PDB file of C-alpha atoms in Angstrom:
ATOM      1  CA  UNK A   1     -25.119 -15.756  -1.169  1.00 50.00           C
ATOM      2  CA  UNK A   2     -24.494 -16.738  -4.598  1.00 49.00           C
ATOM      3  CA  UNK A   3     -20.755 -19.085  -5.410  1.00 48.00           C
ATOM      4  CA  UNK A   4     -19.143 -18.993  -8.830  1.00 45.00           C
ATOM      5  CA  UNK A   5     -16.788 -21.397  -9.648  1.00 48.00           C
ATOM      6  CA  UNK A   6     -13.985 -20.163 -12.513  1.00 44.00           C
ATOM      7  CA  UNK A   7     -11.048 -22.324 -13.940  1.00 47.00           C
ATOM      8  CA  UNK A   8      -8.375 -21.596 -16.428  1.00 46.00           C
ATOM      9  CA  UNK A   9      -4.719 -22.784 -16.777  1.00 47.00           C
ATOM     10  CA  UNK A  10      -4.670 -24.392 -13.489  1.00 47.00           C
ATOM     11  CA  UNK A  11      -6.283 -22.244 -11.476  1.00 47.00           C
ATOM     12  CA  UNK A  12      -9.415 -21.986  -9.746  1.00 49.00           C
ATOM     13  CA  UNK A  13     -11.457 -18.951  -8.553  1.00 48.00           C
ATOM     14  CA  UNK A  14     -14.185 -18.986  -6.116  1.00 51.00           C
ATOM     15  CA  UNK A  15     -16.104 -15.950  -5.950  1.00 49.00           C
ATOM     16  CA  UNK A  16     -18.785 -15.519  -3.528  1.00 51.00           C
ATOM     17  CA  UNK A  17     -21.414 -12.556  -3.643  1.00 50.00           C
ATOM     18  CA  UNK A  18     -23.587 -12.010  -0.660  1.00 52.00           C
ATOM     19  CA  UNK A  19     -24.981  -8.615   1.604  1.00 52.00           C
ATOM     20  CA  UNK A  20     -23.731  -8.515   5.005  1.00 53.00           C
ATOM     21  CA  UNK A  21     -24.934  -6.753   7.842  1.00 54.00           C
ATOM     22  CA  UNK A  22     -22.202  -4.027   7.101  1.00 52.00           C
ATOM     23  CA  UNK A  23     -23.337  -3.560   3.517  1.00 55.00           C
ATOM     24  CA  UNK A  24     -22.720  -5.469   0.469  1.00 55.00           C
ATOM     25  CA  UNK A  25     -19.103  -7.600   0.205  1.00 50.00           C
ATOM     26  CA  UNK A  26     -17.658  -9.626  -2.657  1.00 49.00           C
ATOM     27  CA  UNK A  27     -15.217 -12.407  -1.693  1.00 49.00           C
ATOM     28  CA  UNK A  28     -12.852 -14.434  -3.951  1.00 49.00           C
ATOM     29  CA  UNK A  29     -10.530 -17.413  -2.987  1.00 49.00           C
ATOM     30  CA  UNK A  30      -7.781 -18.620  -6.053  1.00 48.00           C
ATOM     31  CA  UNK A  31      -5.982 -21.456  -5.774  1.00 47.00           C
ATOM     32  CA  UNK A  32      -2.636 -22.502  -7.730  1.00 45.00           C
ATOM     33  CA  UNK A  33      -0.002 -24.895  -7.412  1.00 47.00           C
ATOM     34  CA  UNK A  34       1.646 -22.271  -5.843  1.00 48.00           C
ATOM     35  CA  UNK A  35      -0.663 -22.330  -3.067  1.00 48.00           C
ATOM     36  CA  UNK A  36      -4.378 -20.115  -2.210  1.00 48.00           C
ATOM     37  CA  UNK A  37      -4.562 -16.656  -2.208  1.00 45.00           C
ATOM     38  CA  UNK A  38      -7.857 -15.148  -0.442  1.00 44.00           C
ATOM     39  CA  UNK A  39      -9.170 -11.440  -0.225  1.00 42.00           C
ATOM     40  CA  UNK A  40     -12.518 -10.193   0.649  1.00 42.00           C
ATOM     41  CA  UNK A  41     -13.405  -6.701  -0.720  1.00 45.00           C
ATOM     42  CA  UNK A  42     -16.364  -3.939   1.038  1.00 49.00           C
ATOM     43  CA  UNK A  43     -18.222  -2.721  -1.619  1.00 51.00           C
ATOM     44  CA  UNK A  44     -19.007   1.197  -1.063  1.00 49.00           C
ATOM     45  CA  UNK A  45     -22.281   2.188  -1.265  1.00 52.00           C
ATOM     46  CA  UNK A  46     -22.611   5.885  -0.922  1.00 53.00           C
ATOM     47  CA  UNK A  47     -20.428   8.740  -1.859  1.00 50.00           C
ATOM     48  CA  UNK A  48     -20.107   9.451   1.797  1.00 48.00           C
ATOM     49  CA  UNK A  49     -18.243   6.167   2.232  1.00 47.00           C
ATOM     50  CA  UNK A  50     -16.371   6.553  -1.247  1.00 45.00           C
ATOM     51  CA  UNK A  51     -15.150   9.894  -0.403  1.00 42.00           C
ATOM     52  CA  UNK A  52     -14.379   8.546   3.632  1.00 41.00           C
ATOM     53  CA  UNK A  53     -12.158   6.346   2.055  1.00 44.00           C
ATOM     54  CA  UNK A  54     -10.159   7.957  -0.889  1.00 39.00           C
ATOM     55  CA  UNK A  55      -8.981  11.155   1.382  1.00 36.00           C
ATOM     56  CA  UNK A  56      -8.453   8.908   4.781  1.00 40.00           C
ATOM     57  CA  UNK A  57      -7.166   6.032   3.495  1.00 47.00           C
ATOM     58  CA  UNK A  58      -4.829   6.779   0.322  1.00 60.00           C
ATOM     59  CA  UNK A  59      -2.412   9.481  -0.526  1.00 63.00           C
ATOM     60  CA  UNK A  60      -1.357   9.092  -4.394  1.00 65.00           C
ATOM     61  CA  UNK A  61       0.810  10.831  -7.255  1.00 69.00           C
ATOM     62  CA  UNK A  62       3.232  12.216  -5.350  1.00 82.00           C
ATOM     63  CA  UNK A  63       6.850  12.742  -7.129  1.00 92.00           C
ATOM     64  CA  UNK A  64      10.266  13.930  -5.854  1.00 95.00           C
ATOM     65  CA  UNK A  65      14.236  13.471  -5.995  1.00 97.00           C
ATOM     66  CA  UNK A  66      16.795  13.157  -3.397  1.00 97.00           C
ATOM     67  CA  UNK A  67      20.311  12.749  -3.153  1.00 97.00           C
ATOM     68  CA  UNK A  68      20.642  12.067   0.420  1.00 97.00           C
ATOM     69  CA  UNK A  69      17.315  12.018   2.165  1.00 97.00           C
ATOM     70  CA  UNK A  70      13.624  13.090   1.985  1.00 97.00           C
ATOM     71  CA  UNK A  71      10.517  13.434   3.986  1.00 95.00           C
ATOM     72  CA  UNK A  72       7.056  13.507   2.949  1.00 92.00           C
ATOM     73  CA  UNK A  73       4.377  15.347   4.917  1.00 90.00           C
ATOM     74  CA  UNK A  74       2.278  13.529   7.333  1.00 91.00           C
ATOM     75  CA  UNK A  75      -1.212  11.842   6.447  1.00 89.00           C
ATOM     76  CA  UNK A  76      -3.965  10.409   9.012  1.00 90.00           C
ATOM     77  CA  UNK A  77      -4.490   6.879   8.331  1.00 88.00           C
ATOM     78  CA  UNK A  78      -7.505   4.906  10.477  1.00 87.00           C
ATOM     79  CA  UNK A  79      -6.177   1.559   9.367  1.00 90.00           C
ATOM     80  CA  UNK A  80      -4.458  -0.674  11.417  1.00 93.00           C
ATOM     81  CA  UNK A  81      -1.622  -1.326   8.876  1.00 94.00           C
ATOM     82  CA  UNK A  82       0.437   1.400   6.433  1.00 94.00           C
ATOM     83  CA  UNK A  83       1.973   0.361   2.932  1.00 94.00           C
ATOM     84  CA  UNK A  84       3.927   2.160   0.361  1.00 95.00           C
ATOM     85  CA  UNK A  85       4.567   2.097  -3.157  1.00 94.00           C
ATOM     86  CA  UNK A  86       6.873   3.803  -5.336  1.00 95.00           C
ATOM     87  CA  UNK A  87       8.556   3.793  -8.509  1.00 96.00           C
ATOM     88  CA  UNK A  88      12.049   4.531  -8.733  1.00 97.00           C
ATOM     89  CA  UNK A  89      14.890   5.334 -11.166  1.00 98.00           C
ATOM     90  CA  UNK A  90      18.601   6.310 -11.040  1.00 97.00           C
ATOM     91  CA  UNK A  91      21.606   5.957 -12.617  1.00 96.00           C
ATOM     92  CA  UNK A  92      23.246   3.403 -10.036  1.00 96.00           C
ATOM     93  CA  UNK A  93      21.982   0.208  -9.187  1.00 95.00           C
ATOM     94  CA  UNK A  94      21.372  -0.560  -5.452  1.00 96.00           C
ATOM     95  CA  UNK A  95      18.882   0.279  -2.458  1.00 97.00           C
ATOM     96  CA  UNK A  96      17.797   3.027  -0.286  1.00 98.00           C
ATOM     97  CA  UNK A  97      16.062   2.411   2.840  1.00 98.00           C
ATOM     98  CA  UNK A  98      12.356   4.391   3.589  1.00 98.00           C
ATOM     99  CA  UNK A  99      11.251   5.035   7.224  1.00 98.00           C
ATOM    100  CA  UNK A 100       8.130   4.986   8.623  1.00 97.00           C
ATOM    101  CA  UNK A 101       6.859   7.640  11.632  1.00 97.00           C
ATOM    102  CA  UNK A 102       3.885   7.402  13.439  1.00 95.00           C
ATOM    103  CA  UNK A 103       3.262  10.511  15.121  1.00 92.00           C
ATOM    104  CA  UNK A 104       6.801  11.787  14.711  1.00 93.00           C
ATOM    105  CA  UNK A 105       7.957   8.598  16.121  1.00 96.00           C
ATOM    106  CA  UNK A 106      10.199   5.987  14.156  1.00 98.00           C
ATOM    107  CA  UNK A 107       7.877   2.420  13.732  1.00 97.00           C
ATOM    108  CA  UNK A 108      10.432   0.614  11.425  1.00 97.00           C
ATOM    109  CA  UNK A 109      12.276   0.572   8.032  1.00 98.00           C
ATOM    110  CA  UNK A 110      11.977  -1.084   4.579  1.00 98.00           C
ATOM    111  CA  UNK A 111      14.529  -1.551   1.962  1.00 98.00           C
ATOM    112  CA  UNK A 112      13.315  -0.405  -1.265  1.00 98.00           C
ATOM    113  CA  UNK A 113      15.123  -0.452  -4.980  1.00 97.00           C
ATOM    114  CA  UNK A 114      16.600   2.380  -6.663  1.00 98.00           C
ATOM    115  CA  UNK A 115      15.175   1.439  -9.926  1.00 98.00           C
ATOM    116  CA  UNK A 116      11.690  -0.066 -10.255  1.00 97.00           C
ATOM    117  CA  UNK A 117       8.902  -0.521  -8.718  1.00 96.00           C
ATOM    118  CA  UNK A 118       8.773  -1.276  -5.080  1.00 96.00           C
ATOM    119  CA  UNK A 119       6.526  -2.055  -2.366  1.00 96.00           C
ATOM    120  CA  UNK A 120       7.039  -1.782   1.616  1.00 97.00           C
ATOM    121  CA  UNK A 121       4.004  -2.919   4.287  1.00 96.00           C
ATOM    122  CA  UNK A 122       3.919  -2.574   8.423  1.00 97.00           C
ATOM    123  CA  UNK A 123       1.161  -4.627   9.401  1.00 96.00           C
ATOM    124  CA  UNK A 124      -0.363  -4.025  12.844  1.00 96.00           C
ATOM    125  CA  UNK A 125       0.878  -1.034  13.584  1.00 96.00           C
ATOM    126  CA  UNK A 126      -2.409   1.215  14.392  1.00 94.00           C
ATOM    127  CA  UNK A 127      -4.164   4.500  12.934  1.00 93.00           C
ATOM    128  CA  UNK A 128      -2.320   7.516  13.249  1.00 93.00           C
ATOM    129  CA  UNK A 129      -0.530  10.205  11.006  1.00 94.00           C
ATOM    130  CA  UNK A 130       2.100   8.798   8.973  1.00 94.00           C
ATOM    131  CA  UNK A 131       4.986  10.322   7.733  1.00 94.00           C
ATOM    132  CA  UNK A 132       7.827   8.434   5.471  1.00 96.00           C
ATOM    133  CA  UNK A 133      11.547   9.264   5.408  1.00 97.00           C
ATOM    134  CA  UNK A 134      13.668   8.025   2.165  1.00 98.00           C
ATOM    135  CA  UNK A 135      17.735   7.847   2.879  1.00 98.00           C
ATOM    136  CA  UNK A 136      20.211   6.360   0.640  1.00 97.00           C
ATOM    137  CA  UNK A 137      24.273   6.521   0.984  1.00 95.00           C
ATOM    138  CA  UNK A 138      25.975  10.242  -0.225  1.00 95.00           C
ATOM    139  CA  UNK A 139      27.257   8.538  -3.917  1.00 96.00           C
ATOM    140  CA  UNK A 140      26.708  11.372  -5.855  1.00 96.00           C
ATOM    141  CA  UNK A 141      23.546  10.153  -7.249  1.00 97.00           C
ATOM    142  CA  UNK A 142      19.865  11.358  -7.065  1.00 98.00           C
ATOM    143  CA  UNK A 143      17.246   8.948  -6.982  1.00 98.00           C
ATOM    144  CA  UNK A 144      13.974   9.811  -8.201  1.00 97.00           C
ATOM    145  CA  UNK A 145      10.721   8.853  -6.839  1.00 96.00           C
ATOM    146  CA  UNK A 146       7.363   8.988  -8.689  1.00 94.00           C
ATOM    147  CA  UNK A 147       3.857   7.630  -8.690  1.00 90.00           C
ATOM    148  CA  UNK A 148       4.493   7.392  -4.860  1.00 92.00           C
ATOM    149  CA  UNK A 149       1.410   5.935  -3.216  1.00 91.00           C
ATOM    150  CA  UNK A 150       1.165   6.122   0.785  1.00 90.00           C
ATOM    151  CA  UNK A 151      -2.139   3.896   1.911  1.00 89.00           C
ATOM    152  CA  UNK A 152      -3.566   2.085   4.771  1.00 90.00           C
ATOM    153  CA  UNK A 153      -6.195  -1.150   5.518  1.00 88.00           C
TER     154      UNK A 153
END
């Protein structure tokens, strides 16, 4: 295992190289007066495990509108926890609330922004197929949705 040490500005990064058992993994650890921030990332190795985890894992580009509500198909995840990311706009300001389903049944809800970019995680909640419901109140306005990433870790 090789450590590199890295400051600038008032922050330090610790990265760590090594090969583990389960393949090859890169580690880093940064630490700010706001506190540490850790995340340890698998390298893939073969296209088998590349391809494994883009069509499993990740669902991206996905773009729609909705005045009232919206579902999106269903994808398998094997992770134990399901984000989502999307990038809004409409004319009002304000919030509309996404759903998540786990095998047609309701997990929990997130509060996302009409106009931005937004991000909305359920950790722990198992590998399944996921589905996502967007609602918002019937204004008169249609909020649109693009660059929508659906994922799982």
């Amino acid at each position: 295992m090789r450590l590199h040490r890295f400051g600038l500005a008032g922050v330090v990064l610790l990265l760590s190289i090594s090969t583990l058992a389960s393949g090859p993994s890169i580690s880093y650890a940064s630490t700010s007066e706001q506190g540490r921030q850790e995340i340890e990332v698998r390298v893939l190795t073969t296209s088998q495990e590349v391809e494994h985890a883009s069509t499993e894992r990740s669902w991206y580009g996905d773009s729609f509108s909705f005045s009232r509500s919206y579902s999106t198909n269903s994808h398998y995840y094997d992770g134990n926890s399901v984000g989502i990311e999307v990038t809004a706009s409409c004319p009002s300001k304000g919030s509309f609330t996404v759903m998540l389903y786990r095998n047609g049944s309701f997990i929990s809800s997130a509060t996302l922004n009409r106009n931005g970019f937004s991000r909305a995680e359920w950790k722990n909640v198992g590998p399944g197929s996921y589905s996502f419901t967007f609602s918002k109140s019937n204004d008169g306005t249609t909020v649109r949705c693009s660059d929508v990433a659906m994922f799982s870790w």
